[in-house]
Short mmCIF file of C-alpha atoms in Angstrom, two decimals:
data_model
loop_
_atom_site.label_atom_id
_atom_site.label_comp_id
_atom_site.label_asym_id
_atom_site.label_seq_id
_atom_site.Cartn_x
_atom_site.Cartn_y
_atom_site.Cartn_z
CA MET A 308 -66.55 -14.26 -45.70
CA PRO A 309 -62.91 -14.48 -45.68
CA PRO A 310 -61.93 -18.13 -46.58
CA SER A 311 -59.18 -17.44 -43.63
CA LEU A 312 -62.73 -17.68 -41.48
CA ASP A 313 -63.18 -21.43 -42.36
CA LEU A 314 -62.97 -23.92 -39.40
CA MET A 315 -62.77 -26.71 -41.83
CA SER A 316 -60.47 -24.93 -44.19
CA PRO A 317 -56.93 -27.84 -44.29
CA GLU A 318 -54.94 -25.34 -42.94
CA THR A 319 -57.05 -24.13 -40.01
CA ARG A 320 -58.12 -28.65 -39.21
CA ALA A 321 -53.92 -28.44 -39.18
CA ASN A 322 -53.38 -26.41 -37.04
CA PRO A 323 -56.74 -24.04 -35.59
CA TYR A 324 -54.92 -21.92 -33.33
CA PRO A 325 -54.21 -18.88 -34.84
CA LEU A 326 -57.43 -18.40 -35.99
CA TYR A 327 -59.01 -19.07 -32.08
CA ALA A 328 -56.88 -16.34 -31.37
CA GLU A 329 -57.76 -13.78 -34.18
CA LEU A 330 -61.50 -14.54 -33.47
CA ARG A 331 -60.88 -14.07 -29.72
CA ARG A 332 -59.98 -10.63 -30.36
CA SER A 333 -62.36 -9.11 -32.84
CA GLY A 334 -65.17 -10.79 -30.76
CA ILE A 335 -68.01 -13.15 -31.53
CA ARG A 336 -67.82 -14.07 -35.40
CA GLN A 337 -69.96 -15.42 -38.32
CA VAL A 338 -67.94 -18.77 -39.80
CA GLU A 339 -67.81 -21.56 -42.18
CA PRO A 340 -69.24 -24.22 -43.14
CA GLY A 341 -72.74 -22.20 -42.89
CA GLY A 342 -72.03 -18.78 -41.84
CA MET A 343 -73.17 -20.32 -38.23
CA TRP A 344 -71.67 -17.82 -34.44
CA ALA A 345 -68.07 -18.34 -33.72
CA VAL A 346 -68.21 -18.30 -29.29
CA SER A 347 -64.45 -18.41 -29.38
CA ARG A 348 -63.30 -16.53 -25.55
CA TYR A 349 -64.03 -17.96 -21.34
CA ASP A 350 -66.74 -16.43 -20.41
CA ASP A 351 -68.60 -16.32 -23.58
CA VAL A 352 -68.13 -20.15 -23.24
CA VAL A 353 -69.39 -20.12 -20.00
CA THR A 354 -72.42 -17.75 -20.56
CA VAL A 355 -73.78 -19.74 -23.87
CA MET A 356 -73.54 -23.30 -21.49
CA LYS A 357 -75.11 -22.31 -18.93
CA ASP A 358 -77.96 -20.37 -21.23
CA PRO A 359 -79.81 -23.85 -21.86
CA ARG A 360 -83.28 -21.65 -22.47
CA ARG A 361 -81.38 -18.92 -24.79
CA PHE A 362 -78.92 -21.13 -26.69
CA SER A 363 -80.64 -24.43 -27.22
CA SER A 364 -78.90 -28.24 -27.75
CA ALA A 365 -81.09 -28.91 -30.13
CA GLY A 366 -78.32 -27.03 -32.61
CA LEU A 367 -76.25 -29.55 -32.11
CA GLY A 368 -78.28 -31.98 -33.17
CA GLN A 369 -79.22 -30.16 -36.20
CA GLY A 370 -74.95 -30.42 -36.84
CA PHE A 371 -75.94 -34.01 -36.76
CA LEU A 372 -78.92 -34.41 -39.29
CA PRO A 373 -77.56 -32.48 -41.96
CA PRO A 374 -80.47 -32.81 -45.35
CA TRP A 375 -79.62 -36.00 -47.15
CA LEU A 376 -79.91 -38.16 -43.68
CA PRO A 377 -83.32 -39.41 -42.99
CA ARG A 378 -82.47 -40.54 -39.93
CA ASN A 379 -79.84 -40.40 -36.89
CA PRO A 380 -81.14 -41.17 -33.53
CA VAL A 381 -78.59 -39.62 -31.81
CA ALA A 382 -79.57 -36.03 -33.26
CA GLN A 383 -82.80 -37.07 -30.27
CA SER A 384 -80.01 -38.18 -28.16
CA LEU A 385 -79.17 -36.73 -24.12
CA VAL A 386 -77.61 -34.11 -25.46
CA MET A 387 -79.70 -32.82 -27.83
CA GLN A 388 -81.80 -32.00 -25.49
CA ASP A 389 -83.09 -29.52 -23.07
CA PRO A 390 -84.81 -29.30 -19.95
CA PRO A 391 -87.20 -31.23 -17.87
CA LEU A 392 -86.16 -33.96 -20.98
CA HIS A 393 -82.87 -33.53 -20.82
CA THR A 394 -82.64 -33.50 -16.67
CA ARG A 395 -85.12 -37.32 -17.05
CA LEU A 396 -82.73 -38.58 -19.05
CA ARG A 397 -79.54 -37.63 -17.23
CA GLY A 398 -80.84 -38.90 -14.49
CA ARG A 399 -81.98 -42.28 -15.33
CA VAL A 400 -78.66 -43.14 -16.95
CA SER A 401 -76.00 -40.99 -15.10
CA ARG A 402 -74.93 -43.25 -11.65
CA THR A 403 -73.36 -46.33 -15.07
CA PHE A 404 -70.88 -43.74 -14.60
CA GLY A 405 -70.11 -42.82 -11.55
CA PRO A 406 -67.26 -44.20 -9.45
CA ALA A 407 -68.99 -46.93 -7.80
CA ALA A 408 -69.42 -48.91 -11.25
CA LEU A 409 -66.70 -47.40 -12.39
CA ALA A 410 -64.14 -49.21 -9.65
CA VAL A 411 -65.98 -52.85 -11.42
CA LEU A 412 -64.07 -51.98 -14.40
CA GLU A 413 -60.63 -50.36 -13.46
CA PRO A 414 -59.18 -53.84 -12.67
CA LYS A 415 -60.86 -55.07 -16.03
CA ILE A 416 -59.47 -52.07 -17.80
CA ARG A 417 -55.75 -52.33 -16.79
CA ALA A 418 -55.61 -55.48 -18.64
CA ILE A 419 -56.49 -54.76 -21.23
CA ALA A 420 -54.35 -51.55 -21.43
CA ASP A 421 -51.43 -54.28 -20.30
CA GLN A 422 -52.54 -56.47 -23.40
CA LEU A 423 -52.43 -53.79 -26.03
CA THR A 424 -48.56 -52.90 -24.06
CA ARG A 425 -47.06 -56.27 -24.33
CA GLN A 426 -48.85 -56.25 -28.35
CA LEU A 427 -47.31 -52.93 -28.57
CA LEU A 428 -43.55 -53.81 -27.82
CA ARG A 429 -43.85 -57.27 -30.43
CA HIS A 430 -43.30 -54.09 -33.26
CA ASP A 431 -39.98 -53.73 -34.67
CA GLY A 432 -38.82 -49.95 -36.57
CA SER A 433 -42.41 -47.49 -35.77
CA VAL A 434 -46.08 -48.30 -34.84
CA ASP A 435 -48.58 -46.59 -35.79
CA PHE A 436 -49.62 -45.61 -32.06
CA MET A 437 -53.24 -44.59 -33.10
CA SER A 438 -53.97 -48.11 -34.88
CA GLU A 439 -52.20 -50.78 -32.48
CA PHE A 440 -52.91 -49.51 -29.16
CA ALA A 441 -55.51 -45.84 -28.90
CA LEU A 442 -57.82 -47.26 -30.82
CA HIS A 443 -58.10 -50.74 -29.35
CA LEU A 444 -58.59 -48.72 -25.05
CA PRO A 445 -61.51 -47.75 -25.07
CA VAL A 446 -63.44 -49.80 -27.87
CA ASN A 447 -62.37 -52.44 -26.12
CA VAL A 448 -63.40 -50.75 -22.72
CA LEU A 449 -66.91 -49.94 -24.75
CA GLY A 450 -67.40 -53.55 -26.13
CA LEU A 451 -67.15 -54.58 -22.53
CA LEU A 452 -70.09 -51.52 -21.25
CA LEU A 453 -72.83 -52.97 -24.16
CA GLY A 454 -71.18 -56.25 -23.83
CA LEU A 455 -70.20 -57.49 -27.56
CA HIS A 456 -69.00 -60.18 -28.84
CA PRO A 457 -65.42 -59.10 -29.13
CA GLU A 458 -65.32 -59.73 -33.42
CA GLN A 459 -67.65 -56.21 -32.85
CA SER A 460 -65.61 -54.36 -32.03
CA PRO A 461 -63.60 -52.89 -34.31
CA GLN A 462 -66.18 -51.64 -36.72
CA LEU A 463 -67.12 -48.78 -33.52
CA LYS A 464 -64.71 -47.31 -34.31
CA GLN A 465 -66.01 -46.09 -38.22
CA TRP A 466 -69.18 -45.83 -37.06
CA ALA A 467 -67.66 -43.23 -34.63
CA ASP A 468 -66.19 -41.55 -37.25
CA ASP A 469 -69.56 -41.62 -39.28
CA LEU A 470 -70.90 -39.47 -36.46
CA ILE A 471 -68.65 -37.48 -34.90
CA ASN A 472 -68.18 -36.04 -38.22
CA LEU A 473 -71.31 -35.30 -39.86
CA PRO A 474 -71.78 -31.74 -38.02
CA ALA A 475 -68.28 -30.67 -40.68
CA GLY A 476 -70.90 -30.79 -43.67
CA ARG A 477 -68.21 -31.72 -46.56
CA HIS A 478 -69.39 -34.58 -47.75
CA PRO A 479 -69.59 -35.58 -51.18
CA PRO A 480 -72.56 -37.80 -52.20
CA GLU A 481 -70.78 -41.07 -52.82
CA GLU A 482 -69.57 -40.21 -48.79
CA GLN A 483 -73.27 -39.21 -48.22
CA HIS A 484 -74.17 -43.17 -49.30
CA ARG A 485 -71.58 -44.42 -47.66
CA VAL A 486 -72.12 -43.01 -43.75
CA ARG A 487 -76.10 -43.70 -44.38
CA GLU A 488 -75.72 -47.39 -45.45
CA SER A 489 -72.79 -47.29 -42.52
CA LEU A 490 -75.77 -45.38 -39.35
CA ALA A 491 -77.78 -48.38 -40.67
CA SER A 492 -75.91 -51.39 -40.06
CA LEU A 493 -75.16 -49.45 -36.58
CA GLU A 494 -78.58 -49.16 -36.18
CA GLN A 495 -79.29 -52.82 -36.81
CA CYS A 496 -76.24 -53.96 -34.44
CA PHE A 497 -78.05 -51.75 -31.70
CA GLU A 498 -81.50 -53.07 -32.53
CA GLU A 499 -79.67 -56.94 -31.72
CA LEU A 500 -77.94 -55.85 -29.08
CA LEU A 501 -80.99 -54.97 -27.38
CA SER A 502 -83.31 -57.36 -28.05
CA THR A 503 -80.55 -59.82 -27.04
CA ARG A 504 -81.10 -58.33 -24.42
CA ARG A 505 -84.40 -58.06 -22.82
CA ALA A 506 -84.31 -61.50 -24.09
CA SER A 507 -80.98 -62.50 -21.65
CA PRO A 508 -80.32 -59.90 -18.99
CA GLY A 509 -76.83 -59.41 -18.13
CA ASP A 510 -74.30 -57.36 -16.19
CA ASP A 511 -73.53 -54.83 -18.86
CA LEU A 512 -74.59 -51.44 -19.37
CA VAL A 513 -77.47 -52.21 -21.61
CA SER A 514 -79.27 -54.66 -19.37
CA GLU A 515 -78.97 -52.01 -16.71
CA LEU A 516 -80.78 -48.81 -18.92
CA LEU A 517 -83.03 -52.19 -19.47
CA ARG A 518 -84.13 -52.20 -16.12
CA PRO A 519 -87.35 -50.32 -14.31
CA ASP A 520 -85.90 -47.02 -12.02
CA ALA A 521 -86.83 -46.65 -8.86
CA GLU A 522 -90.50 -44.93 -9.96
CA GLY A 523 -90.89 -48.23 -11.72
CA ALA A 524 -90.61 -46.20 -15.00
CA MET A 525 -88.48 -47.48 -17.98
CA LEU A 526 -86.24 -45.30 -21.52
CA SER A 527 -88.33 -46.26 -24.28
CA HIS A 528 -86.69 -48.08 -27.18
CA ASP A 529 -86.76 -44.43 -28.89
CA GLU A 530 -84.61 -42.88 -26.25
CA LEU A 531 -81.97 -46.10 -25.84
CA MET A 532 -81.45 -46.35 -28.85
CA SER A 533 -80.17 -42.20 -28.68
CA PHE A 534 -78.18 -42.96 -25.95
CA LEU A 535 -76.38 -45.82 -27.69
CA PHE A 536 -75.59 -43.77 -31.14
CA ALA A 537 -74.64 -40.89 -28.52
CA LEU A 538 -72.30 -42.98 -26.30
CA LEU A 539 -70.53 -44.98 -29.42
CA PRO A 540 -69.04 -41.58 -29.83
CA ALA A 541 -68.74 -39.94 -26.56
CA GLY A 542 -67.24 -43.37 -25.29
CA VAL A 543 -64.66 -43.99 -28.38
CA GLU A 544 -63.41 -40.41 -29.74
CA THR A 545 -62.49 -38.72 -26.91
CA THR A 546 -60.27 -41.10 -25.10
CA VAL A 547 -58.70 -42.00 -28.58
CA TYR A 548 -57.51 -38.41 -29.00
CA LEU A 549 -56.76 -38.18 -25.39
CA LEU A 550 -55.01 -40.75 -25.45
CA ALA A 551 -52.83 -39.80 -28.63
CA ASN A 552 -52.88 -35.78 -28.22
CA THR A 553 -51.19 -36.26 -24.99
CA LEU A 554 -48.24 -38.85 -27.27
CA VAL A 555 -48.45 -35.59 -29.46
CA VAL A 556 -47.86 -33.19 -26.77
CA LEU A 557 -45.34 -34.99 -24.78
CA SER A 558 -43.47 -35.68 -28.57
CA GLU A 559 -42.81 -32.12 -28.06
CA HIS A 560 -41.58 -31.70 -25.31
CA PRO A 561 -39.10 -33.71 -24.27
CA GLU A 562 -38.39 -32.78 -21.02
CA ASP A 563 -41.92 -32.72 -19.57
CA ARG A 564 -41.67 -36.40 -21.64
CA ALA A 565 -38.78 -37.16 -19.78
CA ARG A 566 -40.32 -36.44 -15.97
CA VAL A 567 -43.09 -38.92 -16.97
CA LEU A 568 -42.13 -41.76 -18.22
CA LYS A 569 -39.81 -41.63 -14.86
CA ASN A 570 -42.77 -40.43 -11.96
CA PRO A 571 -45.73 -42.04 -13.19
CA ALA A 572 -47.35 -39.96 -10.37
CA LEU A 573 -47.79 -37.33 -12.83
CA LEU A 574 -49.43 -38.88 -14.86
CA PRO A 575 -53.20 -36.87 -13.70
CA GLN A 576 -52.04 -33.27 -14.21
CA LEU A 577 -49.75 -34.57 -17.14
CA LEU A 578 -53.81 -35.02 -18.70
CA GLU A 579 -55.89 -32.26 -16.88
CA GLU A 580 -52.79 -29.58 -18.85
CA VAL A 581 -53.40 -31.44 -22.22
CA LEU A 582 -56.98 -31.27 -21.21
CA ARG A 583 -56.92 -27.91 -21.46
CA TYR A 584 -54.01 -27.77 -24.25
CA GLU A 585 -54.58 -30.04 -27.15
CA PRO A 586 -58.36 -31.17 -26.22
CA PRO A 587 -59.57 -34.17 -27.96
CA ALA A 588 -63.32 -31.58 -28.37
CA HIS A 589 -63.04 -28.64 -29.91
CA SER A 590 -66.52 -27.45 -29.90
CA SER A 591 -70.30 -27.99 -29.99
CA LEU A 592 -73.18 -26.12 -30.76
CA ARG A 593 -75.97 -24.32 -29.93
CA LEU A 594 -80.07 -22.91 -31.62
CA VAL A 595 -80.83 -19.17 -30.90
CA THR A 596 -84.32 -20.00 -29.83
CA GLU A 597 -84.81 -16.26 -29.37
CA ASP A 598 -83.26 -11.97 -30.70
CA THR A 599 -80.42 -11.70 -27.97
CA GLU A 600 -77.35 -10.14 -27.70
CA LEU A 601 -74.24 -11.41 -26.38
CA SER A 602 -71.05 -9.09 -25.90
CA GLY A 603 -71.71 -6.24 -27.53
CA VAL A 604 -73.34 -8.76 -30.30
CA ARG A 605 -76.65 -9.35 -32.12
CA LEU A 606 -77.64 -13.13 -32.55
CA PRO A 607 -80.67 -13.66 -34.07
CA GLN A 608 -83.39 -16.19 -33.25
CA GLY A 609 -82.91 -19.62 -35.21
CA SER A 610 -78.90 -18.91 -36.09
CA LEU A 611 -76.64 -21.97 -35.16
CA VAL A 612 -73.63 -20.57 -32.79
CA VAL A 613 -70.55 -22.64 -33.18
CA VAL A 614 -69.38 -23.00 -29.05
CA LEU A 615 -65.50 -23.18 -29.52
CA LEU A 616 -64.31 -25.16 -26.35
CA ALA A 617 -60.64 -25.49 -27.04
CA SER A 618 -60.35 -21.63 -27.87
CA ALA A 619 -61.94 -20.60 -24.42
CA LEU A 620 -58.90 -23.58 -22.88
CA ARG A 621 -56.46 -20.97 -25.36
CA ASP A 622 -58.01 -17.42 -23.89
CA GLU A 623 -55.66 -15.47 -21.98
CA ARG A 624 -58.28 -13.75 -20.13
CA HIS A 625 -58.55 -16.71 -18.36
CA PHE A 626 -55.04 -19.08 -18.37
CA PRO A 627 -51.77 -17.63 -17.85
CA ASP A 628 -49.28 -18.41 -20.67
CA ALA A 629 -52.09 -19.61 -22.54
CA ASP A 630 -50.51 -21.03 -26.12
CA ARG A 631 -48.06 -22.66 -23.40
CA PHE A 632 -47.80 -26.08 -22.97
CA ARG A 633 -46.76 -26.22 -18.75
CA LEU A 634 -46.85 -29.81 -16.74
CA ASP A 635 -47.01 -27.69 -12.79
CA ARG A 636 -49.39 -25.11 -14.34
CA GLU A 637 -51.75 -24.91 -11.29
CA ARG A 638 -54.95 -26.70 -12.20
CA SER A 639 -57.88 -24.40 -12.33
CA SER A 640 -61.69 -25.61 -14.15
CA HIS A 641 -61.55 -26.11 -17.64
CA LEU A 642 -64.20 -26.27 -20.55
CA ALA A 643 -62.09 -30.17 -22.13
CA PHE A 644 -65.67 -31.72 -20.74
CA GLY A 645 -68.41 -29.10 -21.65
CA HIS A 646 -70.15 -27.40 -19.10
CA GLY A 647 -73.18 -26.90 -17.29
CA ILE A 648 -76.26 -29.11 -17.36
CA HIS A 649 -74.35 -31.27 -20.43
CA TYR A 650 -71.16 -31.92 -18.37
CA CYS A 651 -69.43 -35.12 -20.19
CA LEU A 652 -70.65 -37.69 -18.38
CA GLY A 653 -67.83 -39.77 -18.79
CA ALA A 654 -65.60 -37.55 -18.41
CA LEU A 655 -64.42 -39.94 -15.09
CA LEU A 656 -63.95 -42.35 -17.72
CA ALA A 657 -62.00 -40.84 -20.36
CA ARG A 658 -59.73 -39.71 -17.84
CA LEU A 659 -60.21 -43.27 -15.92
CA GLU A 660 -58.99 -44.88 -19.57
CA ALA A 661 -56.15 -42.77 -20.43
CA ARG A 662 -54.73 -43.33 -16.80
CA LEU A 663 -54.23 -47.34 -17.06
CA GLY A 664 -53.10 -47.18 -20.44
CA LEU A 665 -50.16 -44.93 -19.89
CA GLU A 666 -49.65 -46.04 -16.73
CA ALA A 667 -49.06 -49.56 -18.59
CA LEU A 668 -47.93 -48.14 -21.64
CA PHE A 669 -45.12 -45.73 -19.81
CA SER A 670 -43.98 -48.92 -16.90
CA GLN A 671 -42.97 -50.61 -20.19
CA LEU A 672 -40.47 -46.78 -22.44
CA ARG A 673 -38.13 -45.40 -21.77
CA ASP A 674 -38.78 -43.50 -24.61
CA PHE A 675 -40.72 -42.66 -27.00
CA SER A 676 -39.95 -39.67 -30.21
CA ARG A 677 -41.86 -39.33 -32.97
CA ALA A 678 -41.64 -41.33 -36.35
CA SER A 679 -42.25 -38.86 -38.66
CA ALA A 680 -42.78 -34.84 -38.54
CA GLU A 681 -45.93 -35.41 -40.93
CA LEU A 682 -49.30 -35.89 -38.89
CA HIS A 683 -52.89 -35.85 -40.62
CA TRP A 684 -55.98 -34.42 -38.52
CA ALA A 685 -59.16 -36.52 -38.25
CA PRO A 686 -61.36 -33.85 -40.44
CA SER A 687 -63.92 -32.74 -37.30
CA LEU A 688 -65.86 -29.48 -36.55
CA ILE A 689 -65.72 -31.12 -33.08
CA ALA A 690 -63.15 -33.26 -32.33
CA ARG A 691 -59.33 -32.73 -33.26
CA GLY A 692 -56.81 -36.14 -33.17
CA PRO A 693 -54.83 -37.57 -35.73
CA LEU A 694 -55.97 -39.44 -38.10
CA ALA A 695 -52.75 -41.96 -37.88
CA LEU A 696 -49.27 -41.64 -35.50
CA PRO A 697 -45.91 -43.13 -35.37
CA LEU A 698 -43.65 -43.89 -33.37
CA HIS A 699 -40.24 -44.92 -31.84
CA LEU A 700 -40.52 -46.59 -28.82
CA THR A 701 -37.57 -47.53 -26.55
CA PRO A 702 -38.48 -50.29 -24.69
CA THR A 703 -36.85 -50.53 -20.96
CA HIS A 704 -36.60 -54.08 -21.69
CA PRO A 705 -35.72 -54.53 -25.05
CA ARG A 706 -36.25 -56.86 -26.73
CA GLU A 707 -33.38 -60.34 -27.04
#
């Protein structure tokens, strides 16, 4: 297989979009790692995501349970399930991420964002936006949701990284040992949390999930553990990278940056275009359940499909001038949070966190710029965002 078709090569991780364009031109192709079949065109991606009978979410579960990892509850979680089990589990947890729940959370998120902005602007010279702001906002919000002690929050990002990087498929033996220990400690953390909330319920998400539903049915311990494992990377990585990718994009488009800093009302449309142009979620995996044909290509039963969401969002057949960032692009349906039965439960929360975080930050900034032209991107097949983002900040009211 040509090296150019390796999704995890350093060149591709630095800039995957030329490879995505090549795949859209040539159609469905096998790629590395693992000889997976890459689905890159918008219409084909929608077809796969809407058909859990032929394209099972168990494929995503396979990616999160490599042979060297004896146990990983996320591999049996909601996002790895097909109907009817998926339908029951999703219905049970969906209300915890609805508009009413988010309305209660909004002032708390705004307070966290305001505090992080004040701390960020205390720095002189350049500051790493990732470690000082983008990381802390979703981690603190998730800690708030779960009812964790504040001192436990910093560990959440490392656990989320270890989970989201599993499908990359390249872990040397020493890294395998570290990840096994990391996920064991995560499971212990959640075991203690569940035990505490059973004994003393509160008003957090875990306490809500432990209560019976309207029919008196309760989630099993394994279902609860799997949901919490899946919530961690979904609740942290998506928002961290959405915040960071937004600032990366604006750093490269000074006219749009000036417009948004002057008019925060543009933030919702800015975020929608960033979600299309430089989305935090780049791919998902599906397992082919029967010999099937897609766009003239035969996919054998048992083969693994990598669904390239980020490629579909640059599909020139669907988005005019697709490789160009356009702040004023007419809003249309996109796939940044998935499609079909597995549309992201936390999409509203991610949008809310990103908007409130950027509102707080931009209200105190006259301008910002990158302190380094070079970026190093997370080694993940599933998600995309920079490992660090050093910025020079120009506050609206400079410190005396």
